[in-house]
Amino acid sequence: MRFFTKEVKIALVAIAGIVILFFGMQFLKGLTLFSTDDSYYARFSDVSGLSASSPVYANGYRVGVVEQIVYDYSRPDNIVAVIGLDNKLSLPKGTKAEISSDLLGNVKLELKFGPNPIDLMAKGDTIEGGMASGLMGKAADMIPQIEVMLPKLDSILASLNSLMQDPAIKNSLHNVDAITANLSATTNQLNQLSVQLNKQVPQMVTKVDGVLTNVEGVTRQLNEMDLNATMQKVDRAMANVEQTTAKLNSNEGTLGLLMRDAELYNNMNATMQSADSLLIDLRQHPKRYVHFSVFGKKDR
């Protein structure tokens, strides 16, 4: 009778499939059947979703897995988690295990090492467990403060609503629009003025260069002039003027006598008056002075 019949082969294939399925399930859970990890215990009062196959991290690196959760029904606040850690990892005394979760709800266990790396824990020791104060924990801590701030925020929003409904605010906004339009117009005018100035500046610069050239020419001519000789001539002219003035002020010469002799002035004035009266009489009685007659008769 043959041993490997069709029924035996089917049974062996089914057993192999069950074994492979079991190892596959363990692999998917992060567990290995023939694991060489060291086992430690972490005690919690609340595991907050921590379960078997939850990963264990140290400084962001995965170092193990939660193998089992043991719940003590007689002491509900005494929950023990069996964790398997890499046998190369040494835990200093005072190490803590904190449960944390991300925004997607994935729960993990984080190890916070103790302060003394020399004083180590033994395999199978119990680690103190707790909850990590991550972002969600900080947000939960802020809830009381937010509740205190909510009434103030309501009053502030009510004040803002009443302020925004004030017609003065609307008028101010309209004025701001008008000011903005004026500023835009002014900016355009300034741009046009700048364009005109850019066109006129070269001409102005050319004129200024011409003026500067003329000034340089005048300056050069002044430098080339003999100022000493010119000043000497001016001094001589002033000396002659002073001499003439002195002679006029003295009694010498005709002009000096005329200017300073009162008697001569009176005589000349009397002479002029006599001449004036003579001319008047000559104009009134010309026949007294001109003796001419066709018949020889004299008119006196």
PDB file of C-alpha atoms in Angstrom:
ATOM      1  CA  MET A   1       0.000   0.000   0.000  1.00  0.00           C
ATOM      2  CA  ARG A   2       1.433   3.372  -0.999  1.00  0.00           C
ATOM      3  CA  PHE A   3       1.854   6.030   1.760  1.00  0.00           C
ATOM      4  CA  PHE A   4       1.790   9.167  -0.401  1.00  0.00           C
ATOM      5  CA  THR A   5      -1.646   8.798  -1.660  1.00  0.00           C
ATOM      6  CA  LYS A   6      -3.675  11.627  -3.059  1.00  0.00           C
ATOM      7  CA  GLU A   7      -5.320  12.231   0.318  1.00  0.00           C
ATOM      8  CA  VAL A   8      -1.955  12.435   2.139  1.00  0.00           C
ATOM      9  CA  LYS A   9      -0.621  14.889  -0.403  1.00  0.00           C
ATOM     10  CA  ILE A  10      -3.681  17.112   0.014  1.00  0.00           C
ATOM     11  CA  ALA A  11      -3.308  16.959   3.798  1.00  0.00           C
ATOM     12  CA  LEU A  12       0.415  17.906   3.608  1.00  0.00           C
ATOM     13  CA  VAL A  13      -0.348  20.814   1.298  1.00  0.00           C
ATOM     14  CA  ALA A  14      -3.062  22.023   3.685  1.00  0.00           C
ATOM     15  CA  ILE A  15      -0.686  21.786   6.680  1.00  0.00           C
ATOM     16  CA  ALA A  16       2.023  23.672   4.772  1.00  0.00           C
ATOM     17  CA  GLY A  17      -0.494  26.358   3.840  1.00  0.00           C
ATOM     18  CA  ILE A  18      -1.601  26.749   7.457  1.00  0.00           C
ATOM     19  CA  VAL A  19       2.041  27.081   8.603  1.00  0.00           C
ATOM     20  CA  ILE A  20       2.835  29.604   5.914  1.00  0.00           C
ATOM     21  CA  LEU A  21      -0.320  31.535   6.780  1.00  0.00           C
ATOM     22  CA  PHE A  22       0.627  31.571  10.441  1.00  0.00           C
ATOM     23  CA  PHE A  23       4.133  32.825   9.778  1.00  0.00           C
ATOM     24  CA  GLY A  24       2.753  35.374   7.334  1.00  0.00           C
ATOM     25  CA  MET A  25       0.341  36.703   9.936  1.00  0.00           C
ATOM     26  CA  GLN A  26       3.154  36.954  12.439  1.00  0.00           C
ATOM     27  CA  PHE A  27       5.293  38.777   9.903  1.00  0.00           C
ATOM     28  CA  LEU A  28       2.512  41.230   9.111  1.00  0.00           C
ATOM     29  CA  LYS A  29       2.099  41.905  12.818  1.00  0.00           C
ATOM     30  CA  GLY A  30       5.787  42.587  13.154  1.00  0.00           C
ATOM     31  CA  LEU A  31       6.348  39.423  15.222  1.00  0.00           C
ATOM     32  CA  THR A  32       8.715  36.576  14.522  1.00  0.00           C
ATOM     33  CA  LEU A  33       8.190  33.063  15.794  1.00  0.00           C
ATOM     34  CA  PHE A  34      11.854  32.408  16.462  1.00  0.00           C
ATOM     35  CA  SER A  35      12.695  35.868  17.676  1.00  0.00           C
ATOM     36  CA  THR A  36      15.903  36.574  19.643  1.00  0.00           C
ATOM     37  CA  ASP A  37      14.530  39.862  21.086  1.00  0.00           C
ATOM     38  CA  ASP A  38      14.806  40.585  24.813  1.00  0.00           C
ATOM     39  CA  SER A  39      11.498  40.860  26.623  1.00  0.00           C
ATOM     40  CA  TYR A  40      10.663  43.751  28.974  1.00  0.00           C
ATOM     41  CA  TYR A  41       7.484  44.784  30.710  1.00  0.00           C
ATOM     42  CA  ALA A  42       5.834  48.194  30.681  1.00  0.00           C
ATOM     43  CA  ARG A  43       3.143  49.022  33.189  1.00  0.00           C
ATOM     44  CA  PHE A  44       0.311  51.429  32.307  1.00  0.00           C
ATOM     45  CA  SER A  45      -2.909  52.645  33.819  1.00  0.00           C
ATOM     46  CA  ASP A  46      -4.328  53.421  30.363  1.00  0.00           C
ATOM     47  CA  VAL A  47      -2.979  52.004  27.107  1.00  0.00           C
ATOM     48  CA  SER A  48      -5.074  54.382  24.886  1.00  0.00           C
ATOM     49  CA  GLY A  49      -5.343  52.075  21.865  1.00  0.00           C
ATOM     50  CA  LEU A  50      -1.969  50.343  22.276  1.00  0.00           C
ATOM     51  CA  SER A  51      -2.203  46.759  21.066  1.00  0.00           C
ATOM     52  CA  ALA A  52      -0.062  43.793  20.202  1.00  0.00           C
ATOM     53  CA  SER A  53       2.187  44.347  17.170  1.00  0.00           C
ATOM     54  CA  SER A  54       2.380  48.113  17.880  1.00  0.00           C
ATOM     55  CA  PRO A  55       5.891  49.319  17.023  1.00  0.00           C
ATOM     56  CA  VAL A  56       8.425  50.474  19.633  1.00  0.00           C
ATOM     57  CA  TYR A  57      10.723  53.382  18.757  1.00  0.00           C
ATOM     58  CA  ALA A  58      13.817  54.882  20.343  1.00  0.00           C
ATOM     59  CA  ASN A  59      14.969  58.278  19.046  1.00  0.00           C
ATOM     60  CA  GLY A  60      12.766  57.791  15.974  1.00  0.00           C
ATOM     61  CA  TYR A  61      14.229  54.358  15.112  1.00  0.00           C
ATOM     62  CA  ARG A  62      12.206  51.161  15.386  1.00  0.00           C
ATOM     63  CA  VAL A  63      13.849  48.872  17.984  1.00  0.00           C
ATOM     64  CA  GLY A  64      11.060  46.408  18.793  1.00  0.00           C
ATOM     65  CA  VAL A  65       7.402  45.547  18.929  1.00  0.00           C
ATOM     66  CA  VAL A  66       4.659  45.111  21.509  1.00  0.00           C
ATOM     67  CA  GLU A  67       4.216  41.360  21.813  1.00  0.00           C
ATOM     68  CA  GLN A  68       1.288  41.139  24.208  1.00  0.00           C
ATOM     69  CA  ILE A  69      -1.100  43.236  26.320  1.00  0.00           C
ATOM     70  CA  VAL A  70      -2.026  41.721  29.681  1.00  0.00           C
ATOM     71  CA  TYR A  71      -5.099  43.245  31.321  1.00  0.00           C
ATOM     72  CA  ASP A  72      -5.587  42.657  35.061  1.00  0.00           C
ATOM     73  CA  TYR A  73      -9.324  42.503  35.675  1.00  0.00           C
ATOM     74  CA  SER A  74      -8.812  42.658  39.438  1.00  0.00           C
ATOM     75  CA  ARG A  75      -6.783  45.861  39.068  1.00  0.00           C
ATOM     76  CA  PRO A  76      -8.044  47.770  36.003  1.00  0.00           C
ATOM     77  CA  ASP A  77      -5.365  50.438  36.448  1.00  0.00           C
ATOM     78  CA  ASN A  78      -2.611  47.816  36.173  1.00  0.00           C
ATOM     79  CA  ILE A  79      -2.129  47.001  32.480  1.00  0.00           C
ATOM     80  CA  VAL A  80       1.106  45.294  31.492  1.00  0.00           C
ATOM     81  CA  ALA A  81       2.508  45.380  27.993  1.00  0.00           C
ATOM     82  CA  VAL A  82       5.099  42.799  27.028  1.00  0.00           C
ATOM     83  CA  ILE A  83       7.556  44.377  24.584  1.00  0.00           C
ATOM     84  CA  GLY A  84      10.300  42.676  22.646  1.00  0.00           C
ATOM     85  CA  LEU A  85      13.408  44.763  22.030  1.00  0.00           C
ATOM     86  CA  ASP A  86      16.472  44.133  19.933  1.00  0.00           C
ATOM     87  CA  ASN A  87      19.023  42.200  22.017  1.00  0.00           C
ATOM     88  CA  LYS A  88      21.678  44.737  20.994  1.00  0.00           C
ATOM     89  CA  LEU A  89      19.761  47.504  22.788  1.00  0.00           C
ATOM     90  CA  SER A  90      20.641  48.278  26.412  1.00  0.00           C
ATOM     91  CA  LEU A  91      18.222  50.245  28.558  1.00  0.00           C
ATOM     92  CA  PRO A  92      19.589  52.611  31.238  1.00  0.00           C
ATOM     93  CA  LYS A  93      17.734  52.672  34.519  1.00  0.00           C
ATOM     94  CA  GLY A  94      15.046  55.325  34.601  1.00  0.00           C
ATOM     95  CA  THR A  95      13.962  54.600  31.020  1.00  0.00           C
ATOM     96  CA  LYS A  96      10.287  55.370  30.376  1.00  0.00           C
ATOM     97  CA  ALA A  97       7.842  54.033  27.780  1.00  0.00           C
ATOM     98  CA  GLU A  98       5.398  56.627  26.460  1.00  0.00           C
ATOM     99  CA  ILE A  99       2.354  55.952  24.291  1.00  0.00           C
ATOM    100  CA  SER A 100       1.929  58.437  21.440  1.00  0.00           C
ATOM    101  CA  SER A 101      -0.229  58.707  18.349  1.00  0.00           C
ATOM    102  CA  ASP A 102      -0.070  60.716  15.141  1.00  0.00           C
ATOM    103  CA  LEU A 103      -2.813  62.624  13.343  1.00  0.00           C
ATOM    104  CA  LEU A 104      -3.854  59.471  11.472  1.00  0.00           C
ATOM    105  CA  GLY A 105      -4.489  57.617  14.728  1.00  0.00           C
ATOM    106  CA  ASN A 106      -1.495  55.263  14.531  1.00  0.00           C
ATOM    107  CA  VAL A 107      -0.423  54.329  18.068  1.00  0.00           C
ATOM    108  CA  LYS A 108       3.195  53.572  18.929  1.00  0.00           C
ATOM    109  CA  LEU A 109       5.441  53.210  21.955  1.00  0.00           C
ATOM    110  CA  GLU A 110       8.414  55.522  22.414  1.00  0.00           C
ATOM    111  CA  LEU A 111      11.322  54.832  24.750  1.00  0.00           C
ATOM    112  CA  LYS A 112      12.826  57.746  26.668  1.00  0.00           C
ATOM    113  CA  PHE A 113      16.239  56.653  27.941  1.00  0.00           C
ATOM    114  CA  GLY A 114      17.388  57.286  31.484  1.00  0.00           C
ATOM    115  CA  PRO A 115      20.145  59.763  32.371  1.00  0.00           C
ATOM    116  CA  ASN A 116      22.914  57.270  33.290  1.00  0.00           C
ATOM    117  CA  PRO A 117      24.027  55.100  30.331  1.00  0.00           C
ATOM    118  CA  ILE A 118      26.276  52.966  32.587  1.00  0.00           C
ATOM    119  CA  ASP A 119      23.678  51.812  35.095  1.00  0.00           C
ATOM    120  CA  LEU A 120      21.602  49.422  32.938  1.00  0.00           C
ATOM    121  CA  MET A 121      18.360  47.546  33.435  1.00  0.00           C
ATOM    122  CA  ALA A 122      18.275  43.748  33.424  1.00  0.00           C
ATOM    123  CA  LYS A 123      16.314  41.722  30.919  1.00  0.00           C
ATOM    124  CA  GLY A 124      12.717  41.231  32.022  1.00  0.00           C
ATOM    125  CA  ASP A 125      12.617  44.365  34.200  1.00  0.00           C
ATOM    126  CA  THR A 126       9.539  46.541  34.309  1.00  0.00           C
ATOM    127  CA  ILE A 127       9.602  49.920  32.587  1.00  0.00           C
ATOM    128  CA  GLU A 128       7.523  52.810  33.837  1.00  0.00           C
ATOM    129  CA  GLY A 129       4.812  53.653  31.307  1.00  0.00           C
ATOM    130  CA  GLY A 130       2.876  56.799  30.583  1.00  0.00           C
ATOM    131  CA  MET A 131       1.306  59.011  27.920  1.00  0.00           C
ATOM    132  CA  ALA A 132       3.393  61.247  25.673  1.00  0.00           C
ATOM    133  CA  SER A 133       2.451  64.922  25.629  1.00  0.00           C
ATOM    134  CA  GLY A 134       2.629  65.357  21.870  1.00  0.00           C
ATOM    135  CA  LEU A 135       0.774  67.824  19.716  1.00  0.00           C
ATOM    136  CA  MET A 136      -2.583  66.395  20.683  1.00  0.00           C
ATOM    137  CA  GLY A 137      -1.659  66.484  24.363  1.00  0.00           C
ATOM    138  CA  LYS A 138      -0.547  70.099  24.089  1.00  0.00           C
ATOM    139  CA  ALA A 139      -3.769  70.908  22.264  1.00  0.00           C
ATOM    140  CA  ALA A 140      -5.743  69.258  25.061  1.00  0.00           C
ATOM    141  CA  ASP A 141      -3.838  71.311  27.644  1.00  0.00           C
ATOM    142  CA  MET A 142      -4.750  74.473  25.755  1.00  0.00           C
ATOM    143  CA  ILE A 143      -8.497  73.733  25.756  1.00  0.00           C
ATOM    144  CA  PRO A 144      -9.134  75.339  29.218  1.00  0.00           C
ATOM    145  CA  GLN A 145      -7.334  78.482  28.142  1.00  0.00           C
ATOM    146  CA  ILE A 146      -9.315  78.552  24.906  1.00  0.00           C
ATOM    147  CA  GLU A 147     -12.559  78.183  26.857  1.00  0.00           C
ATOM    148  CA  VAL A 148     -11.588  81.208  28.967  1.00  0.00           C
ATOM    149  CA  MET A 149     -10.781  83.213  25.833  1.00  0.00           C
ATOM    150  CA  LEU A 150     -13.998  82.387  23.970  1.00  0.00           C
ATOM    151  CA  PRO A 151     -16.216  84.974  25.783  1.00  0.00           C
ATOM    152  CA  LYS A 152     -13.606  87.657  25.112  1.00  0.00           C
ATOM    153  CA  LEU A 153     -13.444  86.639  21.466  1.00  0.00           C
ATOM    154  CA  ASP A 154     -17.233  86.881  21.244  1.00  0.00           C
ATOM    155  CA  SER A 155     -17.202  90.408  22.664  1.00  0.00           C
ATOM    156  CA  ILE A 156     -14.373  91.403  20.323  1.00  0.00           C
ATOM    157  CA  LEU A 157     -16.232  90.042  17.307  1.00  0.00           C
ATOM    158  CA  ALA A 158     -19.416  91.853  18.382  1.00  0.00           C
ATOM    159  CA  SER A 159     -17.437  95.094  18.698  1.00  0.00           C
ATOM    160  CA  LEU A 160     -15.918  94.558  15.257  1.00  0.00           C
ATOM    161  CA  ASN A 161     -19.344  93.934  13.747  1.00  0.00           C
ATOM    162  CA  SER A 162     -20.752  97.132  15.243  1.00  0.00           C
ATOM    163  CA  LEU A 163     -17.675  99.026  14.115  1.00  0.00           C
ATOM    164  CA  MET A 164     -17.894  97.724  10.560  1.00  0.00           C
ATOM    165  CA  GLN A 165     -21.563  98.720  10.396  1.00  0.00           C
ATOM    166  CA  ASP A 166     -20.696 102.327  11.201  1.00  0.00           C
ATOM    167  CA  PRO A 167     -21.299 104.547   8.112  1.00  0.00           C
ATOM    168  CA  ALA A 168     -18.131 106.480   8.885  1.00  0.00           C
ATOM    169  CA  ILE A 169     -16.089 103.383   8.135  1.00  0.00           C
ATOM    170  CA  LYS A 170     -17.746 103.041   4.742  1.00  0.00           C
ATOM    171  CA  ASN A 171     -17.144 106.717   4.003  1.00  0.00           C
ATOM    172  CA  SER A 172     -13.530 106.307   5.041  1.00  0.00           C
ATOM    173  CA  LEU A 173     -13.166 103.366   2.670  1.00  0.00           C
ATOM    174  CA  HIS A 174     -14.650 105.461  -0.152  1.00  0.00           C
ATOM    175  CA  ASN A 175     -12.232 108.257   0.716  1.00  0.00           C
ATOM    176  CA  VAL A 176      -9.391 105.789   0.630  1.00  0.00           C
ATOM    177  CA  ASP A 177     -10.486 104.758  -2.866  1.00  0.00           C
ATOM    178  CA  ALA A 178     -10.553 108.397  -3.944  1.00  0.00           C
ATOM    179  CA  ILE A 179      -7.134 109.035  -2.407  1.00  0.00           C
ATOM    180  CA  THR A 180      -5.787 105.972  -4.181  1.00  0.00           C
ATOM    181  CA  ALA A 181      -7.154 107.239  -7.492  1.00  0.00           C
ATOM    182  CA  ASN A 182      -5.579 110.666  -6.876  1.00  0.00           C
ATOM    183  CA  LEU A 183      -2.285 109.052  -6.027  1.00  0.00           C
ATOM    184  CA  SER A 184      -2.444 107.061  -9.245  1.00  0.00           C
ATOM    185  CA  ALA A 185      -3.118 110.242 -11.237  1.00  0.00           C
ATOM    186  CA  THR A 186      -0.293 112.057  -9.443  1.00  0.00           C
ATOM    187  CA  THR A 187       2.027 109.161 -10.160  1.00  0.00           C
ATOM    188  CA  ASN A 188       1.160 109.318 -13.858  1.00  0.00           C
ATOM    189  CA  GLN A 189       1.806 113.070 -13.904  1.00  0.00           C
ATOM    190  CA  LEU A 190       5.135 112.572 -12.169  1.00  0.00           C
ATOM    191  CA  ASN A 191       6.047 109.956 -14.738  1.00  0.00           C
ATOM    192  CA  GLN A 192       5.194 112.355 -17.561  1.00  0.00           C
ATOM    193  CA  LEU A 193       7.181 115.115 -15.859  1.00  0.00           C
ATOM    194  CA  SER A 194      10.114 112.765 -15.479  1.00  0.00           C
ATOM    195  CA  VAL A 195       9.949 111.950 -19.194  1.00  0.00           C
ATOM    196  CA  GLN A 196       9.933 115.667 -20.071  1.00  0.00           C
ATOM    197  CA  LEU A 197      12.811 116.347 -17.709  1.00  0.00           C
ATOM    198  CA  ASN A 198      14.763 113.500 -19.226  1.00  0.00           C
ATOM    199  CA  LYS A 199      14.265 115.120 -22.629  1.00  0.00           C
ATOM    200  CA  GLN A 200      15.153 118.653 -21.437  1.00  0.00           C
ATOM    201  CA  VAL A 201      18.048 117.816 -19.177  1.00  0.00           C
ATOM    202  CA  PRO A 202      20.547 117.274 -22.051  1.00  0.00           C
ATOM    203  CA  GLN A 203      19.660 120.710 -23.492  1.00  0.00           C
ATOM    204  CA  MET A 204      19.984 122.315 -20.071  1.00  0.00           C
ATOM    205  CA  VAL A 205      23.295 120.603 -19.559  1.00  0.00           C
ATOM    206  CA  THR A 206      24.461 121.909 -22.947  1.00  0.00           C
ATOM    207  CA  LYS A 207      23.442 125.481 -21.994  1.00  0.00           C
ATOM    208  CA  VAL A 208      25.124 125.191 -18.631  1.00  0.00           C
ATOM    209  CA  ASP A 209      28.257 123.950 -20.378  1.00  0.00           C
ATOM    210  CA  GLY A 210      28.124 126.996 -22.668  1.00  0.00           C
ATOM    211  CA  VAL A 211      27.714 129.377 -19.706  1.00  0.00           C
ATOM    212  CA  LEU A 212      30.564 127.685 -17.922  1.00  0.00           C
ATOM    213  CA  THR A 213      32.678 128.030 -21.068  1.00  0.00           C
ATOM    214  CA  ASN A 214      31.897 131.779 -21.233  1.00  0.00           C
ATOM    215  CA  VAL A 215      32.683 132.172 -17.553  1.00  0.00           C
ATOM    216  CA  GLU A 216      35.957 130.376 -18.090  1.00  0.00           C
ATOM    217  CA  GLY A 217      36.733 132.718 -21.016  1.00  0.00           C
ATOM    218  CA  VAL A 218      35.932 135.817 -18.934  1.00  0.00           C
ATOM    219  CA  THR A 219      38.003 134.473 -16.098  1.00  0.00           C
ATOM    220  CA  ARG A 220      40.881 133.770 -18.437  1.00  0.00           C
ATOM    221  CA  GLN A 221      40.639 137.339 -19.861  1.00  0.00           C
ATOM    222  CA  LEU A 222      40.612 138.788 -16.357  1.00  0.00           C
ATOM    223  CA  ASN A 223      43.667 136.734 -15.511  1.00  0.00           C
ATOM    224  CA  GLU A 224      45.393 137.943 -18.673  1.00  0.00           C
ATOM    225  CA  MET A 225      44.643 141.633 -17.917  1.00  0.00           C
ATOM    226  CA  ASP A 226      47.370 143.764 -16.340  1.00  0.00           C
ATOM    227  CA  LEU A 227      45.455 144.786 -13.229  1.00  0.00           C
ATOM    228  CA  ASN A 228      48.397 146.689 -11.769  1.00  0.00           C
ATOM    229  CA  ALA A 229      48.697 148.982 -14.795  1.00  0.00           C
ATOM    230  CA  THR A 230      44.932 149.509 -14.867  1.00  0.00           C
ATOM    231  CA  MET A 231      44.881 150.416 -11.176  1.00  0.00           C
ATOM    232  CA  GLN A 232      47.762 152.847 -11.697  1.00  0.00           C
ATOM    233  CA  LYS A 233      45.776 154.577 -14.457  1.00  0.00           C
ATOM    234  CA  VAL A 234      42.745 154.754 -12.206  1.00  0.00           C
ATOM    235  CA  ASP A 235      44.877 156.241  -9.428  1.00  0.00           C
ATOM    236  CA  ARG A 236      46.247 158.898 -11.776  1.00  0.00           C
ATOM    237  CA  ALA A 237      42.745 159.759 -12.994  1.00  0.00           C
ATOM    238  CA  MET A 238      41.547 160.104  -9.419  1.00  0.00           C
ATOM    239  CA  ALA A 239      44.546 162.310  -8.620  1.00  0.00           C
ATOM    240  CA  ASN A 240      43.704 164.609 -11.574  1.00  0.00           C
ATOM    241  CA  VAL A 241      40.099 164.790 -10.424  1.00  0.00           C
ATOM    242  CA  GLU A 242      41.266 165.746  -6.950  1.00  0.00           C
ATOM    243  CA  GLN A 243      43.547 168.468  -8.359  1.00  0.00           C
ATOM    244  CA  THR A 244      40.749 169.894 -10.480  1.00  0.00           C
ATOM    245  CA  THR A 245      38.394 169.871  -7.523  1.00  0.00           C
ATOM    246  CA  ALA A 246      41.005 171.616  -5.378  1.00  0.00           C
ATOM    247  CA  LYS A 247      41.517 174.342  -7.999  1.00  0.00           C
ATOM    248  CA  LEU A 248      37.795 174.854  -8.273  1.00  0.00           C
ATOM    249  CA  ASN A 249      37.562 175.248  -4.522  1.00  0.00           C
ATOM    250  CA  SER A 250      40.514 177.762  -4.503  1.00  0.00           C
ATOM    251  CA  ASN A 251      40.466 181.415  -5.676  1.00  0.00           C
ATOM    252  CA  GLU A 252      42.824 180.680  -8.559  1.00  0.00           C
ATOM    253  CA  GLY A 253      41.555 180.570 -12.109  1.00  0.00           C
ATOM    254  CA  THR A 254      38.377 181.798 -13.731  1.00  0.00           C
ATOM    255  CA  LEU A 255      36.174 178.912 -12.616  1.00  0.00           C
ATOM    256  CA  GLY A 256      37.444 179.197  -9.053  1.00  0.00           C
ATOM    257  CA  LEU A 257      36.785 182.935  -8.978  1.00  0.00           C
ATOM    258  CA  LEU A 258      33.359 182.489 -10.511  1.00  0.00           C
ATOM    259  CA  MET A 259      32.487 179.853  -7.931  1.00  0.00           C
ATOM    260  CA  ARG A 260      33.854 181.665  -4.869  1.00  0.00           C
ATOM    261  CA  ASP A 261      33.785 185.486  -5.626  1.00  0.00           C
ATOM    262  CA  ALA A 262      30.299 186.808  -4.715  1.00  0.00           C
ATOM    263  CA  GLU A 263      31.000 190.327  -5.990  1.00  0.00           C
ATOM    264  CA  LEU A 264      31.935 189.067  -9.439  1.00  0.00           C
ATOM    265  CA  TYR A 265      28.757 187.005  -9.438  1.00  0.00           C
ATOM    266  CA  ASN A 266      26.692 190.104  -8.530  1.00  0.00           C
ATOM    267  CA  ASN A 267      28.339 192.235 -11.217  1.00  0.00           C
ATOM    268  CA  MET A 268      27.729 189.565 -13.823  1.00  0.00           C
ATOM    269  CA  ASN A 269      24.131 189.257 -12.685  1.00  0.00           C
ATOM    270  CA  ALA A 270      23.632 193.071 -12.923  1.00  0.00           C
ATOM    271  CA  THR A 271      25.224 193.086 -16.380  1.00  0.00           C
ATOM    272  CA  MET A 272      22.880 190.343 -17.524  1.00  0.00           C
ATOM    273  CA  GLN A 273      19.898 192.261 -16.209  1.00  0.00           C
ATOM    274  CA  SER A 274      21.018 195.439 -18.030  1.00  0.00           C
ATOM    275  CA  ALA A 275      21.481 193.498 -21.240  1.00  0.00           C
ATOM    276  CA  ASP A 276      18.060 191.951 -20.835  1.00  0.00           C
ATOM    277  CA  SER A 277      16.403 195.359 -20.328  1.00  0.00           C
ATOM    278  CA  LEU A 278      18.320 196.742 -23.338  1.00  0.00           C
ATOM    279  CA  LEU A 279      17.065 193.909 -25.533  1.00  0.00           C
ATOM    280  CA  ILE A 280      13.512 194.497 -24.325  1.00  0.00           C
ATOM    281  CA  ASP A 281      13.740 198.234 -25.152  1.00  0.00           C
ATOM    282  CA  LEU A 282      15.342 197.447 -28.525  1.00  0.00           C
ATOM    283  CA  ARG A 283      12.477 195.127 -29.349  1.00  0.00           C
ATOM    284  CA  GLN A 284       9.885 197.740 -28.309  1.00  0.00           C
ATOM    285  CA  HIS A 285      11.566 200.856 -29.846  1.00  0.00           C
ATOM    286  CA  PRO A 286      13.863 199.718 -32.615  1.00  0.00           C
ATOM    287  CA  LYS A 287      13.837 203.160 -34.302  1.00  0.00           C
ATOM    288  CA  ARG A 288      15.660 204.725 -31.381  1.00  0.00           C
ATOM    289  CA  TYR A 289      18.660 202.721 -32.236  1.00  0.00           C
ATOM    290  CA  VAL A 290      18.374 202.400 -36.055  1.00  0.00           C
ATOM    291  CA  HIS A 291      18.291 205.871 -37.879  1.00  0.00           C
ATOM    292  CA  PHE A 292      17.030 205.146 -41.376  1.00  0.00           C
ATOM    293  CA  SER A 293      14.368 207.070 -43.307  1.00  0.00           C
ATOM    294  CA  VAL A 294      13.538 207.432 -46.952  1.00  0.00           C
ATOM    295  CA  PHE A 295      12.614 211.100 -46.501  1.00  0.00           C
ATOM    296  CA  GLY A 296      15.276 212.022 -44.027  1.00  0.00           C
ATOM    297  CA  LYS A 297      12.909 212.397 -41.056  1.00  0.00           C
ATOM    298  CA  LYS A 298      14.046 211.326 -37.602  1.00  0.00           C
ATOM    299  CA  ASP A 299      11.776 209.702 -35.164  1.00  0.00           C
ATOM    300  CA  ARG A 300      12.661 210.290 -31.550  1.00  0.00           C
TER     301      ARG A 300
END
